Short mmCIF file of C-alpha atoms in Angstrom, two decimals:
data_model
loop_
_atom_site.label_atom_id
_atom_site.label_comp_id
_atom_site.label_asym_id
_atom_site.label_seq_id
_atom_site.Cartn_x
_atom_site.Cartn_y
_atom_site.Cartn_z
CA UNK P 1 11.33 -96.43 -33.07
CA UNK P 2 12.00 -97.89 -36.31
CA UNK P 3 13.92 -101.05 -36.60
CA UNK P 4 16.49 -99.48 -39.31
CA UNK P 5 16.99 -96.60 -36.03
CA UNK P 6 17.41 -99.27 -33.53
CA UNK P 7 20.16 -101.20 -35.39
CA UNK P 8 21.80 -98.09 -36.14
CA UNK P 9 21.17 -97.55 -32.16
CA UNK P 10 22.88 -100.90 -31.47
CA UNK P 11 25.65 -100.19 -33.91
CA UNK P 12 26.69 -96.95 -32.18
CA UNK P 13 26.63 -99.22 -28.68
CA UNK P 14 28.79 -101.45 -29.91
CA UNK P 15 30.98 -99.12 -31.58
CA UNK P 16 31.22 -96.95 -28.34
CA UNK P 17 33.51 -98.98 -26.31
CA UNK P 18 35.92 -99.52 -29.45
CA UNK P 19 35.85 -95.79 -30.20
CA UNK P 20 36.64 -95.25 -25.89
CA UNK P 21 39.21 -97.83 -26.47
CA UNK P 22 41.13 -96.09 -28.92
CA UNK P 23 40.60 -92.68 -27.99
CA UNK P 24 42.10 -94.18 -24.28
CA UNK P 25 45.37 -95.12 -26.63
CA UNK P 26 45.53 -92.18 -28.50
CA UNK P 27 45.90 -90.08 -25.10
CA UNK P 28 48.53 -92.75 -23.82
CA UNK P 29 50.33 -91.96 -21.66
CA UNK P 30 47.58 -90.35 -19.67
CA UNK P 31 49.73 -90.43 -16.45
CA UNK P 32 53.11 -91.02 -15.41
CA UNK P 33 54.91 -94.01 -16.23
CA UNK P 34 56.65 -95.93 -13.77
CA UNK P 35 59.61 -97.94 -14.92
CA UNK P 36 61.01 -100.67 -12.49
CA UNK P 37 64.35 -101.40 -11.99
CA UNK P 38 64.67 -105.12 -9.91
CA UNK P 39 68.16 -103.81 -7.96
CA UNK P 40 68.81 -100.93 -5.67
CA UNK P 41 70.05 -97.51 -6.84
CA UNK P 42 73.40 -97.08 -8.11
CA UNK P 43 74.57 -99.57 -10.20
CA UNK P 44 73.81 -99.91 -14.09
CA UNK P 45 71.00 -101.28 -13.98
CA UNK P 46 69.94 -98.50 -12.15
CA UNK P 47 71.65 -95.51 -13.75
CA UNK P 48 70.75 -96.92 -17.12
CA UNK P 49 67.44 -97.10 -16.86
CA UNK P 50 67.11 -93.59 -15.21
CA UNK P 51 69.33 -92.34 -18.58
CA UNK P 52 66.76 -93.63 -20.63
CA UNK P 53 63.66 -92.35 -18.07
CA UNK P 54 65.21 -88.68 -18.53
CA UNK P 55 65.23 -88.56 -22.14
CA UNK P 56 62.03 -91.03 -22.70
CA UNK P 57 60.02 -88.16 -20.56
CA UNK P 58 61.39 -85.28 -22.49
CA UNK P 59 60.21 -86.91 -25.62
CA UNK P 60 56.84 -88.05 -24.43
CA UNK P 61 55.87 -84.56 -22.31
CA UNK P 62 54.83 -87.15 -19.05
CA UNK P 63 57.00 -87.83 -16.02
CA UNK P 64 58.70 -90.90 -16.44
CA UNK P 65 59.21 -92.58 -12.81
CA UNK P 66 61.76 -95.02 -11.98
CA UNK P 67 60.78 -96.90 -9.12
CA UNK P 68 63.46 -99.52 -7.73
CA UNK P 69 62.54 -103.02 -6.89
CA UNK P 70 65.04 -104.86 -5.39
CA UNK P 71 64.77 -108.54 -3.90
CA UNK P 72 64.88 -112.25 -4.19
CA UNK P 73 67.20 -111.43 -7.13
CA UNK P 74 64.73 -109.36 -9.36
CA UNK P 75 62.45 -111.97 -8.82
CA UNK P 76 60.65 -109.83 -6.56
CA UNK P 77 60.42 -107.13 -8.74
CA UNK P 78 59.62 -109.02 -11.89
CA UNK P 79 56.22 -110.55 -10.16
CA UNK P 80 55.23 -107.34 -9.46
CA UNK P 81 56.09 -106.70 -13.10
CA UNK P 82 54.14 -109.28 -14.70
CA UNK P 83 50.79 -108.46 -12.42
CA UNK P 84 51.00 -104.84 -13.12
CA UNK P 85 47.64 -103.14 -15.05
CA UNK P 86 47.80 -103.83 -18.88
CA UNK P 87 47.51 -100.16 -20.01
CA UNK P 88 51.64 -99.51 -20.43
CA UNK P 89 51.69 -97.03 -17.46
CA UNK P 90 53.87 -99.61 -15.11
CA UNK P 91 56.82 -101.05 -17.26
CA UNK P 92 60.09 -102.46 -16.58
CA UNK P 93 63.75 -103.46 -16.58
CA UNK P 94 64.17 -106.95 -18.34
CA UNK P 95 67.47 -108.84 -18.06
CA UNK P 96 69.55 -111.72 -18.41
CA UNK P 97 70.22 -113.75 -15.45
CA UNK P 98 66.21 -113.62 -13.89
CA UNK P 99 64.61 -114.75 -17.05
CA UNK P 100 67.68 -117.23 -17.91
CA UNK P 101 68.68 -118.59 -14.93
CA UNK P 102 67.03 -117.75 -12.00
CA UNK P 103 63.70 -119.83 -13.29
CA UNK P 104 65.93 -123.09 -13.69
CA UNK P 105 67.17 -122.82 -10.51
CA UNK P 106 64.20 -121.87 -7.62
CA UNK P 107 60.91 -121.60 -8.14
CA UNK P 108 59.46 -117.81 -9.00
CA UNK P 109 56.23 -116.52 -9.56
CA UNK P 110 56.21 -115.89 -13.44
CA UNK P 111 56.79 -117.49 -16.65
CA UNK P 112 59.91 -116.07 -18.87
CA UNK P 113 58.13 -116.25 -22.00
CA UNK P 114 54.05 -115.86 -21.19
CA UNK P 115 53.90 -113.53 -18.09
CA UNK P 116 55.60 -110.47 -20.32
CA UNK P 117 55.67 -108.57 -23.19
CA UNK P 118 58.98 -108.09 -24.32
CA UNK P 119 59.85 -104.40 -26.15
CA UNK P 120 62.72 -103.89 -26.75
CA UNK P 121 66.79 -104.46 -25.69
CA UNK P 122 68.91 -100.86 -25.61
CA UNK P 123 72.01 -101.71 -23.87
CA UNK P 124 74.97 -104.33 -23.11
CA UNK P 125 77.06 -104.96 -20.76
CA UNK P 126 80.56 -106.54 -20.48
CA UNK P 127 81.68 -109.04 -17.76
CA UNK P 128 85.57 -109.61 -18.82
CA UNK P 129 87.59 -112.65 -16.97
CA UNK P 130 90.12 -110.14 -15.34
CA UNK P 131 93.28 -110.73 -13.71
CA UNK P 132 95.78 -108.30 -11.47
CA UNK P 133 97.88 -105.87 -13.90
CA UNK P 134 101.47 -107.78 -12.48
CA UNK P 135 99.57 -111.49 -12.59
CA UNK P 136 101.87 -113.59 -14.56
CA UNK P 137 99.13 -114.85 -16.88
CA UNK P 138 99.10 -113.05 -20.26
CA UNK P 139 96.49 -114.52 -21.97
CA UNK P 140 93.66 -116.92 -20.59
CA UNK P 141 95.07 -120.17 -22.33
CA UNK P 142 97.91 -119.72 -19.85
CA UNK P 143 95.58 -118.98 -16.67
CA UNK P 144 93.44 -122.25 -17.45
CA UNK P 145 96.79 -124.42 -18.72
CA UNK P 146 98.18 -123.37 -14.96
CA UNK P 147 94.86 -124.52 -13.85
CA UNK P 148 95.11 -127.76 -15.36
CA UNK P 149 98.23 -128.50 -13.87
CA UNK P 150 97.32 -127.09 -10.49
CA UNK P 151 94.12 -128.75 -9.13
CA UNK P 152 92.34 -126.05 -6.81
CA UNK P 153 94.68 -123.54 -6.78
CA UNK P 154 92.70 -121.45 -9.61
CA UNK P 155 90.56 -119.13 -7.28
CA UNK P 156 88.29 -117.48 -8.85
CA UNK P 157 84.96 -114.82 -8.39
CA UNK P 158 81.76 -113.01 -9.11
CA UNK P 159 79.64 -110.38 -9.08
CA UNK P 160 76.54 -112.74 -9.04
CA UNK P 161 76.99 -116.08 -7.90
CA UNK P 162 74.58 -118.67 -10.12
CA UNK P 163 74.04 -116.04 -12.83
CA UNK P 164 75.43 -116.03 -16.44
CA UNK P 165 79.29 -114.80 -16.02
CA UNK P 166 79.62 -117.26 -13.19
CA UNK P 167 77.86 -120.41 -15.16
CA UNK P 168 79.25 -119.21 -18.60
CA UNK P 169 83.17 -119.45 -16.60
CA UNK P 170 82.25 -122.38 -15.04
CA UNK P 171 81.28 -124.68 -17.96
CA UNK P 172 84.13 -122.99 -20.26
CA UNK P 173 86.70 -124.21 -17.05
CA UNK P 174 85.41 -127.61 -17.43
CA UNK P 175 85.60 -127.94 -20.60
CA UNK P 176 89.06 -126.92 -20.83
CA UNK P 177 89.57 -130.01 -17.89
CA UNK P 178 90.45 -127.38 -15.27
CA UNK P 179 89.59 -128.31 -11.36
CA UNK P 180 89.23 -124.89 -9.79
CA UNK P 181 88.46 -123.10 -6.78
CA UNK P 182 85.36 -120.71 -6.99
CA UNK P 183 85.26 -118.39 -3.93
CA UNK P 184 81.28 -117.04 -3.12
CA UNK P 185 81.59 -113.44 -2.47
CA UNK P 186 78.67 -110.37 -2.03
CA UNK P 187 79.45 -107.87 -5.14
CA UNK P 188 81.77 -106.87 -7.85
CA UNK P 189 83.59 -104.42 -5.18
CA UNK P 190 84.50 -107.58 -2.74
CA UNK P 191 85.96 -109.69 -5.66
CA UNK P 192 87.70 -106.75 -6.97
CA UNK P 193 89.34 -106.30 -3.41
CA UNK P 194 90.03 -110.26 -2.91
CA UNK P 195 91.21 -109.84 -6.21
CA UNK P 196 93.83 -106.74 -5.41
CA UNK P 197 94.78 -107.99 -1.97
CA UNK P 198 96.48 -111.87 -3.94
CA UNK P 199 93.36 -114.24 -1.94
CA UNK P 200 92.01 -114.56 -6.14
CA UNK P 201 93.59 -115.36 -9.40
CA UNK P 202 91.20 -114.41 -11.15
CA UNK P 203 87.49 -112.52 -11.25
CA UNK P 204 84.51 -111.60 -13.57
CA UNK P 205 82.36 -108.45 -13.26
CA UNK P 206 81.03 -106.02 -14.97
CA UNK P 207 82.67 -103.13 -13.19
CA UNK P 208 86.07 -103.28 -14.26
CA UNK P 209 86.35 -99.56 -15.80
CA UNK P 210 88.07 -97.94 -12.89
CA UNK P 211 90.48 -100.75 -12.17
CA UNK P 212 91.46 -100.78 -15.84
CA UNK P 213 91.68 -97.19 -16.14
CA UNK P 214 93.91 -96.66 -12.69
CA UNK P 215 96.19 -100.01 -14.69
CA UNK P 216 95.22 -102.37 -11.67
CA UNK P 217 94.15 -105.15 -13.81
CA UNK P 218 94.10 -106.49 -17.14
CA UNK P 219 91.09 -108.66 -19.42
CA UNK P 220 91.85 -111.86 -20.60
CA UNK P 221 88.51 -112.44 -21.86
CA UNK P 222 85.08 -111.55 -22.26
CA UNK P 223 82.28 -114.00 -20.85
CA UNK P 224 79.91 -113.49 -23.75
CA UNK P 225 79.57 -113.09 -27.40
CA UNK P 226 80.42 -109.70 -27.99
CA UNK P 227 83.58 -107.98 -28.49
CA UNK P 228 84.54 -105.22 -25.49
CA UNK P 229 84.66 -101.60 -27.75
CA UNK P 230 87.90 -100.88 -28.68
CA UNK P 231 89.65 -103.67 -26.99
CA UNK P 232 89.95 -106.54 -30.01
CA UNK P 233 92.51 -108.24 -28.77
CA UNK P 234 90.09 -109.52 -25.92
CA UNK P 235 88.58 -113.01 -27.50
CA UNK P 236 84.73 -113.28 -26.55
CA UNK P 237 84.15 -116.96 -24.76
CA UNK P 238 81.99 -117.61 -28.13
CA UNK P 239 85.43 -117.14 -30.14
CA UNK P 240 87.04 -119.93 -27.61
CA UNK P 241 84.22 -122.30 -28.60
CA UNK P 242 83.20 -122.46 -24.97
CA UNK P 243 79.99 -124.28 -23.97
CA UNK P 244 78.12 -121.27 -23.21
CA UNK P 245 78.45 -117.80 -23.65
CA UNK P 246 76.08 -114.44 -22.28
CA UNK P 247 76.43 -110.97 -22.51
CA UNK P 248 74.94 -108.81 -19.94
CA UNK P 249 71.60 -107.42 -22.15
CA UNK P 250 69.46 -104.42 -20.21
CA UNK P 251 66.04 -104.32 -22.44
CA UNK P 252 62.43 -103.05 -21.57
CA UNK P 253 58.99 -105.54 -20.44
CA UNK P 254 55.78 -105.13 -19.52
CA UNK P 255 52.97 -107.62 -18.15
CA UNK P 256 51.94 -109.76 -21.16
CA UNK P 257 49.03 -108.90 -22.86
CA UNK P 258 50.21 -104.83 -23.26
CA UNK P 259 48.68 -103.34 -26.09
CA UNK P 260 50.55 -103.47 -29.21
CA UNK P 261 50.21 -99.83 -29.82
CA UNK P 262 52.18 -99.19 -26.04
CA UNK P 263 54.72 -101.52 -27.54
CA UNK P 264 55.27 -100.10 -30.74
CA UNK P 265 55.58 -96.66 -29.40
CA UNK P 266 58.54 -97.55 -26.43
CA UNK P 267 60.33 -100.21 -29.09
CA UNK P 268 60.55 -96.99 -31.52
CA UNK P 269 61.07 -94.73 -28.27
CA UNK P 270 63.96 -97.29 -27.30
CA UNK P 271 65.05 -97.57 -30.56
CA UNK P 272 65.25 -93.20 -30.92
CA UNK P 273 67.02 -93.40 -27.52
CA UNK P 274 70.04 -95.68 -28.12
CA UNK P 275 71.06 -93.48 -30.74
CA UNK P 276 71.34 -90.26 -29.25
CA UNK P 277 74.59 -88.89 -28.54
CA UNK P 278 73.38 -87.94 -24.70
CA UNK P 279 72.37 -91.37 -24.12
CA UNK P 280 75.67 -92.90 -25.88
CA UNK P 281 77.83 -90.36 -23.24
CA UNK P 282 76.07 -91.65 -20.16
CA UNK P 283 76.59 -95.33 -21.20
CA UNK P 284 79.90 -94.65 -21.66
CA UNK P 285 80.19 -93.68 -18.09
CA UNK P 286 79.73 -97.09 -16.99
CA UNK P 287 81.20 -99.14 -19.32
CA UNK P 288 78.16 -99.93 -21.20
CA UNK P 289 77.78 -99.71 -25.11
CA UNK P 290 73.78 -99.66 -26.11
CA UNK P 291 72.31 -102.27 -28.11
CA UNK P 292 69.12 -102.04 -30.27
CA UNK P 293 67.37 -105.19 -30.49
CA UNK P 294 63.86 -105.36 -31.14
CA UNK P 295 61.41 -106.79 -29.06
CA UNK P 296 61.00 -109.97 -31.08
CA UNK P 297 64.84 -110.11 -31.46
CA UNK P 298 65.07 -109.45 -27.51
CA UNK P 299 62.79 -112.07 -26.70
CA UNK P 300 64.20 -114.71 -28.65
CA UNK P 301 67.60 -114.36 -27.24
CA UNK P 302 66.37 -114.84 -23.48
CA UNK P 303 64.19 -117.95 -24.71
CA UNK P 304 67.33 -119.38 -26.61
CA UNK P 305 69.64 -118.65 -23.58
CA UNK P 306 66.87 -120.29 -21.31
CA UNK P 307 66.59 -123.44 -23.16
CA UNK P 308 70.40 -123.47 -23.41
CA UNK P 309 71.04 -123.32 -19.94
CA UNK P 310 68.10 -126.05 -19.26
CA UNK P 311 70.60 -128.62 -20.89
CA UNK P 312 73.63 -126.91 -19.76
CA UNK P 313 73.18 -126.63 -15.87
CA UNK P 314 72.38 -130.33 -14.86
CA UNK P 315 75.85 -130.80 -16.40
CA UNK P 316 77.30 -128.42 -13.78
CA UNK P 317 76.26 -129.60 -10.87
CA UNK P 318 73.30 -127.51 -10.61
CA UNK P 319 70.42 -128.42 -9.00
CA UNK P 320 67.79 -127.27 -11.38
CA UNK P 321 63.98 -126.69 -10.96
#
C-alpha cells in the first residue's frame, strides 16, 4: 500500500470515532429519558416536573420517565444524579435548599458547582410568612414589633426545617432584635394545622393556596426576592432589607461533563416549555409561576446563594460543615 493510501487509511481511523460520536448525538435521545425528582410523589416538586416530562416527550417523540428519588433530603437522589452516564439519558430536578444549604450543613457526596451541569431554571415557588385570617397582626412590622416586646412568645414554623424559608426568617427575626420561638414540625400540612388550631403565630410554606383561597389565613410577606403574582401589596424579605432572602427555584441538572449539545437542546426545550399556555395552567394549580433562567443564569444564583449562606449561617447558630 502506498504511503499517501495509508495516511488517508489513518485519517479515516481517526475520523471514525468523531463521525460515531456525532452521529450518537444526532440520534439523541436514543432511549427514554429518565428525569429524577429527589422527593416523593405529590408535591411540586413532583407534579412539576411530571408537567414538564409530559410535554418535553411530546416534543421530543421519546418517553420521558420521571423516576422519584427521595432521601437524606435530595441528597440521596442528587448522588445518584451526579454519577449517572454522561450521554443526557438520566437527568434531574435541581433546587434550592440541597445545593445551598444542605452542603454547609452535613457532609454529602457531591460538589454544588463541579459534580453537575446546570441547564436550565423553569419554575418558582413562593414561601409567604402567613398568619391566621382573624390574627391581630396586619402587617409583619407589627408581628415582629410584638415579638420584640414579647421574648418567646413568637412561635413560629416550616415546611423544611434548616432550608432557605426557615434560615431566610430566622436571620430577618434577628435582625429586627426579635427573640422567638421556632417550633420543629414534619411538613407544610402540620404547621398549617398548628397554625389553625392557635399552638403558632405564625408559619412559612409554600402551600398556602388552599388556606388563602378557603380565607383561613393571610401573607404578610414573602421569604424571597420575588413578588407573589397578583398580590403587590405583599413586600418580598429583599424589599425589607433583610439579611437574606431565597425564592423556591425548580430548574433542570445533569452529571457534569454532559455534552453541550444535550444541554443546549433541554435549556431551549425548557425554555419552549415555560411558555406554553398548558404548562402555565398546571403551574397555576399549585401556586407556582415558571421562571426561565438559563443555565448559566441558574447556576450562578445557587453558587451566589451558597457562598451567601457560608457567611450567613455561622451567624445563626448553625453548625456548619
Amino acid at each position: 500500500m502506498k504511503r499517501r493510501d495509508l495516511l488517508g487509511a489513518a485519517s479515516a481511523a481517526l475520523a471514525l470515532p468523531r463521525l460515531q460520536c456525532a452521529l450518537a448525538q444526532q440520534r439523541y435521545p436514543a432511549r427514554p429519558v429518565s428525569l429524577f425528582v429527589m422527593t416523593t410523589p405529590g408535591g411540586t416538586a413532583d407534579l412539576s416536573m411530571r408537567a414538564v416530562a409530559d410535554l418535553a416527550q411530546a416534543k421530543l417523540g421519546t418517553p420521558v420517565v420521571v423516576e422519584n428519588r427521595p432521601g437524606a433530603g435530595s441528597a440521596l437522589g442528587l448522588t445518584q444524579l451526579a454519577r449517572a452516564e454522561r450521554d443526557g439519558h438520566t437527568l434531574g430536578q435541581i433546587t434550592n435548599s440541597p445545593i445551598t444549604v444542605l452542603p454547609r450543613l452535613q457532609k454529602v457526596e457531591y460538589d454544588p458547582h463541579t459534580s453537575f451541569t446546570y441547564i436550565a431554571q423553569y419554575l418558582m415557588l413562593f414561601t409567604p410568612v402567613s398568619v391566621k385570617a382573624d390574627s391581630a397582626f396586619k402587617t409583619f412590622q407589627e408581628m415582629t414589633d410584638f415579638g420584640r416586646k414579647n421574648p418567646g412568645k413568637l412561635r413560629w414554623s416550616v415546611a423544611l426545617p434548616r432550608g432557605g424559608a426557615h434560615i431566610a426568617t430566622e436571620a430577618a427575626l434577628r435582625q429586627l432584635g426579635v427573640q422567638s420561638t421556632f417550633v420543629p414540625l414534619k411538613g407544610a400540612a402540620e404547621a398549617l394545622t398548628a397554625l389553625l388550631a392557635g399552638d403558632l403565630e405564625f408559619i412559612a410554606v409554600s402551600s398556602y393556596g388552599p388556606a388563602l383561597a378557603s380565607g383561613q389565613i393571610r401573607l404578610l410577606a414573602e421569604c424571597g426576592t420575588q413578588k407573589i403574582p397578583h398580590m403587590p401589596q405583599v413586600p418580598t424579605f429583599r424589599e425589607l432589607g433583610f439579611p437574606f432572602a431565597q425564592t423556591v427555584a425548580f430548574g433542570f441538572g445533569g452529571p457534569a461533563g454532559l455534552p453541550a449539545s444535550v444541554a443546549h437542546l433541554w435549556e431551549s426545550l425548557l425554555r419552549e416549555i415555560v411558555a406554553m399556555p398548558a404548562f402555565v395552567e398546571r403551574a397555576r394549580k399549585f401556586n407556582a409561576t415558571p421562571a426561565f433562567l438559563s443555565g448559566a443564569e441558574f447556576g450562578a444564583t445557587m453558587r451566589q446563594d451558597f457562598d451567601a449562606l457560608g457567611k450567613l449561617l455561622p451567624q445563626l447558630g448553625f453548625k456548619t460543615q
